[in-house]
Short mmCIF file of C-alpha atoms in Angstrom, two decimals:
data_model
loop_
_atom_site.label_atom_id
_atom_site.label_comp_id
_atom_site.label_asym_id
_atom_site.label_seq_id
_atom_site.Cartn_x
_atom_site.Cartn_y
_atom_site.Cartn_z
CA MET A 14 89.46 86.02 89.41
CA SER A 15 91.74 89.09 89.52
CA LEU A 16 90.51 92.67 89.38
CA CYS A 17 91.93 95.31 87.02
CA LEU A 18 91.94 99.10 87.36
CA LEU A 19 92.04 101.26 84.23
CA THR A 20 92.15 105.06 84.34
CA ARG A 21 92.13 107.99 81.92
CA ALA A 22 92.19 111.56 83.18
CA ASP A 23 89.48 111.69 85.87
CA VAL A 24 87.64 108.57 84.64
CA SER A 25 88.39 105.10 85.99
CA ALA A 26 86.87 101.64 86.29
CA VAL A 27 87.52 98.40 88.14
CA TYR A 28 86.71 95.25 86.22
CA GLY A 29 87.21 91.55 86.74
CA LYS A 30 84.88 88.55 86.95
CA PHE A 31 83.36 87.35 83.69
CA GLY A 32 81.62 84.21 82.54
CA PRO A 33 80.71 81.60 81.83
CA THR A 34 84.06 80.01 81.06
CA GLY A 35 85.14 76.46 80.37
CA SER A 36 82.66 73.72 79.57
CA ILE A 37 79.02 74.29 80.54
CA GLU A 38 76.03 71.97 80.28
CA GLY A 39 73.17 74.49 80.04
CA PRO A 40 72.39 75.72 76.49
CA ARG A 41 71.20 79.22 77.52
CA PRO A 42 73.82 80.64 79.90
CA ASP A 43 73.60 84.15 81.29
CA ILE A 44 76.70 85.97 80.05
CA SER A 45 78.15 88.71 82.24
CA TRP A 46 81.23 90.80 82.96
CA LYS A 47 81.75 92.79 86.16
CA VAL A 48 82.64 96.44 85.43
CA THR A 49 82.48 99.06 88.21
CA PRO A 50 83.07 102.74 87.31
CA THR A 51 84.76 104.66 90.14
CA GLY A 52 84.85 108.32 91.08
CA GLY A 53 81.22 108.88 90.12
CA GLY A 54 81.58 107.61 86.55
CA HIS A 55 78.89 105.79 84.57
CA VAL A 56 78.86 103.17 81.84
CA SER A 57 77.55 105.03 78.80
CA ARG A 58 77.74 102.22 76.23
CA VAL A 59 78.31 98.49 75.98
CA ASP A 60 79.20 96.39 72.95
CA MET A 61 79.26 92.59 73.03
CA ARG A 62 79.92 90.17 70.20
CA ILE A 63 79.68 86.37 70.39
CA ASN A 64 81.56 84.52 67.66
CA ASP A 65 81.82 87.93 65.94
CA HIS A 66 78.03 88.48 65.92
CA PRO A 67 76.70 91.52 67.85
CA VAL A 68 74.22 90.76 70.64
CA ALA A 69 71.91 93.00 72.69
CA ALA A 70 73.89 93.23 75.94
CA THR A 71 73.01 95.85 78.55
CA TYR A 72 74.63 97.31 81.66
CA ASN A 73 72.97 96.52 85.01
CA ASP A 74 73.67 99.32 87.52
CA ALA A 75 72.42 97.17 90.42
CA SER A 76 74.97 94.41 89.82
CA ASP A 77 77.70 96.56 88.21
CA ALA A 78 77.85 94.17 85.26
CA VAL A 79 77.45 93.96 81.52
CA GLU A 80 74.80 91.28 80.98
CA TYR A 81 73.32 89.31 78.10
CA LYS A 82 70.50 86.78 78.40
CA PRO A 83 70.21 84.68 75.21
CA GLU A 84 66.70 84.43 73.77
CA GLN A 85 67.52 81.12 72.11
CA ALA A 86 69.59 78.12 73.14
CA PHE A 87 73.16 77.81 71.89
CA ALA A 88 74.07 74.75 69.89
CA ALA A 89 76.85 72.57 71.27
CA GLY A 90 80.26 74.05 70.45
CA LEU A 91 82.85 76.72 71.28
CA TYR A 92 81.87 80.39 71.75
CA THR A 93 84.10 83.45 72.06
CA VAL A 94 82.81 86.59 73.76
CA ASP A 95 84.30 90.01 72.94
CA CYS A 96 83.00 92.78 75.22
CA ARG A 97 83.67 96.51 75.54
CA ALA A 98 82.27 99.02 78.03
CA THR A 99 82.58 102.79 77.58
CA ILE A 100 82.79 104.97 80.72
CA ASP A 101 81.34 108.49 80.32
CA GLY A 102 82.08 108.43 76.59
CA GLN A 103 85.82 108.56 77.26
CA LEU A 104 87.33 105.39 78.68
CA ILE A 105 86.86 102.02 76.94
CA VAL A 106 87.58 98.81 78.87
CA HIS A 107 87.77 95.50 77.06
CA GLN A 108 87.55 91.80 77.93
CA ASP A 109 87.31 88.64 75.87
CA TRP A 110 86.82 85.02 76.92
CA SER A 111 85.51 81.69 75.68
CA PHE A 112 83.17 78.95 76.82
CA GLU A 113 81.98 75.65 75.40
CA VAL A 114 78.41 74.37 75.41
CA ASP A 115 78.47 70.66 76.20
CA SER A 116 76.41 68.35 74.03
CA GLY A 117 75.19 66.32 77.04
CA ASN A 118 71.81 66.85 78.67
CA ALA A 119 71.58 68.61 82.04
CA PRO A 120 69.71 66.80 84.85
CA SER A 121 66.00 67.56 85.00
CA GLY A 122 63.92 68.52 88.02
CA SER A 123 62.08 66.09 90.25
CA PHE A 124 58.80 65.82 92.13
CA ALA A 125 60.66 66.04 95.45
CA SER A 126 62.37 69.25 94.30
CA GLY A 127 58.95 70.72 93.58
CA ILE A 128 57.84 69.92 97.13
CA ALA A 129 60.98 71.63 98.48
CA LEU A 130 60.38 74.71 96.30
CA ALA A 131 56.78 74.97 97.54
CA ALA A 132 58.01 74.69 101.15
CA THR A 133 60.65 77.37 100.55
CA ASN A 134 58.15 79.81 99.10
CA ALA A 135 55.58 79.04 101.80
CA ILE A 136 58.18 80.22 104.33
CA ARG A 137 58.84 83.31 102.21
CA SER A 138 55.10 84.06 102.22
CA GLU A 139 54.98 83.78 106.02
CA LEU A 140 57.76 86.37 106.15
CA GLY A 141 55.88 88.72 103.81
CA LEU A 142 58.41 88.21 101.00
CA PRO A 143 57.88 87.43 97.30
CA ALA A 144 58.35 83.91 96.03
CA MET A 145 61.79 82.86 94.82
CA VAL A 146 61.94 82.11 91.10
CA PRO A 147 63.11 78.62 90.01
CA ASP A 148 65.91 78.53 87.45
CA ASP A 149 66.59 75.42 85.35
CA ARG A 150 70.36 75.98 85.34
CA MET A 151 70.46 76.34 89.12
CA ASN A 152 68.22 73.28 89.48
CA ALA A 153 70.68 71.30 87.37
CA ALA A 154 73.64 72.39 89.51
CA ALA A 155 71.79 71.61 92.76
CA GLU A 156 70.66 68.20 91.50
CA ALA A 157 74.21 67.35 90.44
CA HIS A 158 75.53 68.30 93.89
CA SER A 159 72.91 66.23 95.71
CA ARG A 160 73.86 63.30 93.49
CA TYR A 161 77.55 63.84 94.39
CA GLU A 162 76.66 63.78 98.10
CA VAL A 163 74.72 60.53 97.78
CA LEU A 164 77.45 58.87 95.70
CA ASN A 165 80.08 59.77 98.30
CA GLY A 166 78.06 59.55 101.52
CA LEU A 167 78.64 63.23 102.32
CA THR A 168 76.82 66.42 103.23
CA CYS A 169 79.06 69.27 102.08
CA HIS A 170 79.43 72.49 100.10
CA GLU A 171 82.80 71.81 98.46
CA GLU A 172 83.38 68.90 96.11
CA ASP A 173 86.58 66.91 95.53
CA SER A 174 87.57 66.49 91.88
CA ASP A 175 88.90 62.99 92.67
CA LYS A 176 85.48 61.75 93.81
CA PRO A 177 82.68 60.42 91.57
CA GLY A 178 80.03 62.89 90.44
CA PHE A 179 82.28 65.97 90.67
CA THR A 180 80.88 69.03 88.84
CA GLY A 181 82.75 71.90 90.53
CA LYS A 182 84.55 72.67 93.79
CA ALA A 183 82.43 75.54 95.14
CA PRO A 184 78.70 76.19 94.68
CA TRP A 185 79.38 79.07 92.25
CA ASP A 186 81.73 76.84 90.23
CA ARG A 187 78.90 74.35 89.79
CA LEU A 188 76.43 77.08 88.84
CA GLN A 189 78.85 78.35 86.21
CA ARG A 190 79.25 74.86 84.79
CA PHE A 191 75.50 74.73 84.20
CA GLY A 192 75.39 78.23 82.71
CA PHE A 193 74.46 80.48 85.66
CA PRO A 194 77.09 83.17 86.43
CA GLY A 195 77.73 84.91 89.70
CA THR A 196 77.90 83.93 93.33
CA CYS A 197 75.23 82.36 95.53
CA PHE A 198 74.20 81.09 98.93
CA GLU A 199 73.84 77.34 99.38
CA GLY A 200 72.00 75.14 101.86
CA ALA A 201 72.61 71.40 102.12
CA CYS A 202 70.67 68.94 104.27
CA GLY A 203 71.48 65.22 104.38
CA ASN A 204 69.82 62.07 105.69
CA GLN A 205 66.29 63.50 105.51
CA MET A 206 63.86 61.75 103.17
CA ASP A 207 61.06 64.33 103.62
CA PRO A 208 62.00 67.37 101.47
CA LYS A 209 59.53 69.65 103.26
CA ARG A 210 61.06 68.72 106.62
CA ALA A 211 64.56 69.24 105.18
CA VAL A 212 63.68 72.79 104.09
CA ARG A 213 62.33 73.56 107.56
CA MET A 214 65.50 72.21 109.17
CA LEU A 215 67.61 74.53 106.99
CA PHE A 216 65.40 77.50 107.82
CA ASP A 217 65.40 76.90 111.57
CA ALA A 218 69.24 76.84 111.60
CA PRO A 219 70.26 80.53 111.85
CA TYR A 220 73.24 80.59 109.46
CA HIS A 221 71.26 78.75 106.79
CA ARG A 222 68.18 80.89 107.42
CA ILE A 223 69.89 84.06 106.20
CA ALA A 224 69.48 83.26 102.49
CA PHE A 225 65.72 82.77 102.93
CA LEU A 226 65.39 86.39 104.14
CA GLN A 227 66.61 88.14 101.00
CA PRO A 228 64.41 90.95 99.66
CA GLY A 229 63.08 90.91 96.11
CA ALA A 230 62.61 87.67 94.18
CA PRO A 231 65.99 85.89 93.91
CA ARG A 232 66.38 82.90 91.64
CA VAL A 233 66.68 79.49 93.24
CA GLY A 234 67.78 76.00 92.27
CA ILE A 235 66.77 72.89 94.20
CA GLY A 236 68.03 69.33 93.87
CA VAL A 237 66.90 66.24 95.77
CA GLU A 238 68.61 62.87 95.47
CA GLY A 239 67.81 60.16 97.99
CA GLY A 240 67.91 61.89 101.38
CA SER A 241 70.10 64.76 100.18
CA LEU A 242 68.65 68.25 99.58
CA THR A 243 70.64 71.09 97.99
CA ILE A 244 69.27 74.63 97.62
CA ASP A 245 71.23 77.27 95.70
CA TYR A 246 69.99 80.85 96.10
CA SER A 247 71.13 83.67 93.82
CA VAL A 248 72.16 86.96 95.47
CA SER A 249 69.24 89.40 95.31
CA THR A 250 69.66 92.63 93.37
CA SER A 251 67.36 94.34 95.92
CA GLU A 252 68.55 96.11 99.05
CA GLY A 253 67.03 96.02 102.51
CA VAL A 254 66.79 94.51 105.99
CA GLY A 255 65.65 90.94 106.53
CA ALA A 256 64.39 89.66 109.87
CA SER A 257 63.11 86.35 111.22
CA PRO A 258 60.78 85.99 112.94
CA ALA A 259 59.21 88.75 110.86
CA PRO A 260 57.51 91.76 112.43
CA GLY A 261 54.09 90.72 113.69
CA GLN A 262 54.65 87.04 112.88
CA THR A 263 52.84 84.57 115.13
CA ASP A 264 53.08 80.89 116.12
CA ILE A 265 56.88 81.03 116.34
CA PRO A 266 58.63 77.94 117.81
CA THR A 267 59.90 78.27 121.37
CA THR A 268 62.99 76.06 120.95
CA TRP A 269 65.61 74.94 118.44
CA ASP A 270 67.53 71.66 118.59
CA GLY A 271 70.90 73.33 117.85
CA ASN A 272 71.57 71.16 114.78
CA GLU A 273 73.77 73.17 112.40
CA SER A 274 77.29 72.86 111.06
CA PRO A 275 79.19 74.89 111.95
CA SER A 276 77.33 75.47 115.19
CA PRO A 277 76.69 79.10 116.15
CA MET A 278 77.07 77.96 119.78
CA ARG A 279 80.71 76.93 119.23
CA ILE A 280 82.06 80.38 120.09
CA PHE A 281 80.39 80.16 123.51
CA GLY A 282 81.51 76.59 124.19
CA GLU A 283 77.89 75.42 124.20
CA SER A 284 75.81 72.88 122.27
CA GLY A 285 72.39 71.27 122.32
CA ALA A 286 68.85 72.64 122.50
CA VAL A 287 68.27 76.36 123.07
CA GLY A 288 65.53 78.92 122.55
CA TYR A 289 64.45 79.72 118.99
CA PRO A 290 67.06 81.96 117.29
CA ILE A 291 66.25 85.42 115.91
CA VAL A 292 68.10 86.51 112.76
CA PHE A 293 68.71 90.06 111.49
CA ALA A 294 70.44 90.69 108.14
CA TRP A 295 71.27 93.54 105.77
CA PHE A 296 71.15 92.67 102.09
CA SER A 297 72.71 94.53 99.17
CA PRO A 298 73.88 93.35 95.73
CA ARG A 299 77.49 93.83 96.88
CA LEU A 300 76.90 91.89 100.15
CA GLU A 301 77.97 94.94 102.15
CA SER A 302 79.21 94.20 105.66
CA ILE A 303 77.57 95.69 108.77
CA ARG A 304 78.50 96.62 112.33
CA ILE A 305 76.05 95.61 115.06
CA THR A 306 76.48 97.64 118.23
CA SER A 307 73.67 95.93 120.15
CA MET A 308 71.11 93.18 119.62
CA ARG A 309 68.64 92.37 122.41
CA LEU A 310 65.56 90.25 122.97
CA ILE A 311 62.99 91.73 125.36
CA GLY A 312 60.36 89.54 127.04
CA PRO A 313 57.37 90.04 129.34
CA GLY A 314 57.69 92.96 131.76
CA GLN A 315 60.32 94.58 129.51
CA VAL A 316 62.93 92.18 130.90
CA GLU A 317 65.88 91.34 128.67
CA VAL A 318 66.06 87.64 127.82
CA PRO A 319 69.44 85.98 128.56
CA ALA A 320 70.84 85.07 125.16
CA TYR A 321 73.88 84.27 123.05
CA VAL A 322 74.58 87.05 120.54
CA ASN A 323 76.54 86.36 117.34
CA THR A 324 77.64 89.32 115.22
CA PRO A 325 80.36 89.95 112.60
CA ASP A 326 82.57 91.14 115.47
CA ASN A 327 82.70 87.76 117.23
CA ASP A 328 81.63 85.24 114.57
CA SER A 329 83.71 84.56 111.45
CA GLU A 330 80.65 82.99 109.75
CA LEU A 331 78.82 86.33 109.74
CA ARG A 332 79.48 89.45 107.67
CA PHE A 333 76.13 91.18 107.16
CA ALA A 334 73.92 89.48 109.76
CA GLY A 335 73.47 88.92 113.47
CA VAL A 336 71.84 86.18 115.54
CA VAL A 337 70.41 86.33 119.06
CA THR A 338 69.67 82.91 120.55
CA PRO A 339 67.82 82.62 123.88
CA LYS A 340 69.70 80.44 126.32
CA LYS A 341 66.47 78.70 127.33
CA ALA A 342 63.15 77.93 125.69
CA LEU A 343 60.88 80.92 125.10
CA GLN A 344 57.52 81.06 126.82
CA PRO A 345 54.56 79.88 124.72
CA HIS A 346 51.92 82.33 123.44
CA THR A 347 54.09 85.28 124.45
CA VAL A 348 55.02 88.54 122.70
CA TYR A 349 58.74 89.25 122.42
CA THR A 350 60.47 92.37 121.09
CA VAL A 351 63.80 92.54 119.28
CA GLU A 352 65.98 95.65 119.31
CA VAL A 353 68.91 95.96 116.88
CA HIS A 354 71.27 98.90 116.46
CA ALA A 355 73.51 98.57 113.42
CA THR A 356 75.22 100.47 110.61
CA THR A 357 76.38 99.46 107.13
CA GLU A 358 79.99 99.79 106.08
CA ARG A 359 78.93 103.05 104.36
CA GLY A 360 77.79 104.37 107.72
CA VAL A 361 74.05 104.11 107.03
CA ARG A 362 72.01 103.32 110.14
CA ILE A 363 69.79 100.26 109.82
CA ASP A 364 68.35 100.10 113.36
CA LYS A 365 65.22 97.98 113.74
CA THR A 366 62.77 97.22 116.54
CA TRP A 367 59.98 94.70 116.05
CA SER A 368 57.87 92.12 117.86
CA PHE A 369 56.67 88.57 117.29
CA THR A 370 54.52 86.06 119.18
CA THR A 371 55.41 82.47 120.05
CA GLY A 372 53.10 79.50 119.59
CA VAL A 373 52.78 76.37 121.69
#
């Protein structure tokens, strides 16, 4: 989706992504349009019409978007959105688009998905974070993707339109198809019939753990088909640092089996079992990047633990997070301290020092 810049005198705005578009299967899609005033400007008014009928859209400063959440389901058919945003009472930006509500029924949730949701929120509770909120549209997209994986014998994030069960190439394409706009994180675990175990495997893997650490109460969609688990996490509108293990957390594993694709050990030419990884992340609605100048794990006697350190500077999979992975198993029933020195791309310091205790 391209971005546009419109200016008038000293008022300007960047605008671009809007949706949903195309054919969708959820009857109550969130409708949104990204509009970002620049130079200190503010959106002073929004006007949205759907099929020429005015609706109660609002502007969300946290997400820089005009948003409308329908109170009632749309009937199957074609809908045209006409939207205008006024910047400081002077500049009016305009966008129109269409989408079609499919007459078919979206997939429903499952008992196994409920087990996975409970496991996800149990982990969130252990971290001192609010529960994630299930969303029917995200559930439908996740279920469809798990079904695609089973049909094609794959564990993946991108789908091929030539293969059976295709509902969208990228995770956000599939969410849009089922009526949920915006981007997301996605976790996928295959060949694991126990959904609770599958959630734990995703969490233990450091790249996939990041989405679990988001502040606030993001929406979540979970789909289980056969031995395939898909979790789609919305991007939180809250801002803050996430850390795992959490400060003061106890009974932390001492090892990790190294099972993740891609492997965070690849940049060091290593593989296999290691000590349990520690993850630090900075979250913002714009997914702001960070610079980590140091990340250390301190053990008994204030001795630094030999470890692999992944940051945005040396790992293309990271943008706003860092991982420190002990080279060997941690000692059981032992207190460890993590020290991180980092800044956001705006230059805000987000240093953090905290401790956790291992279990058996």
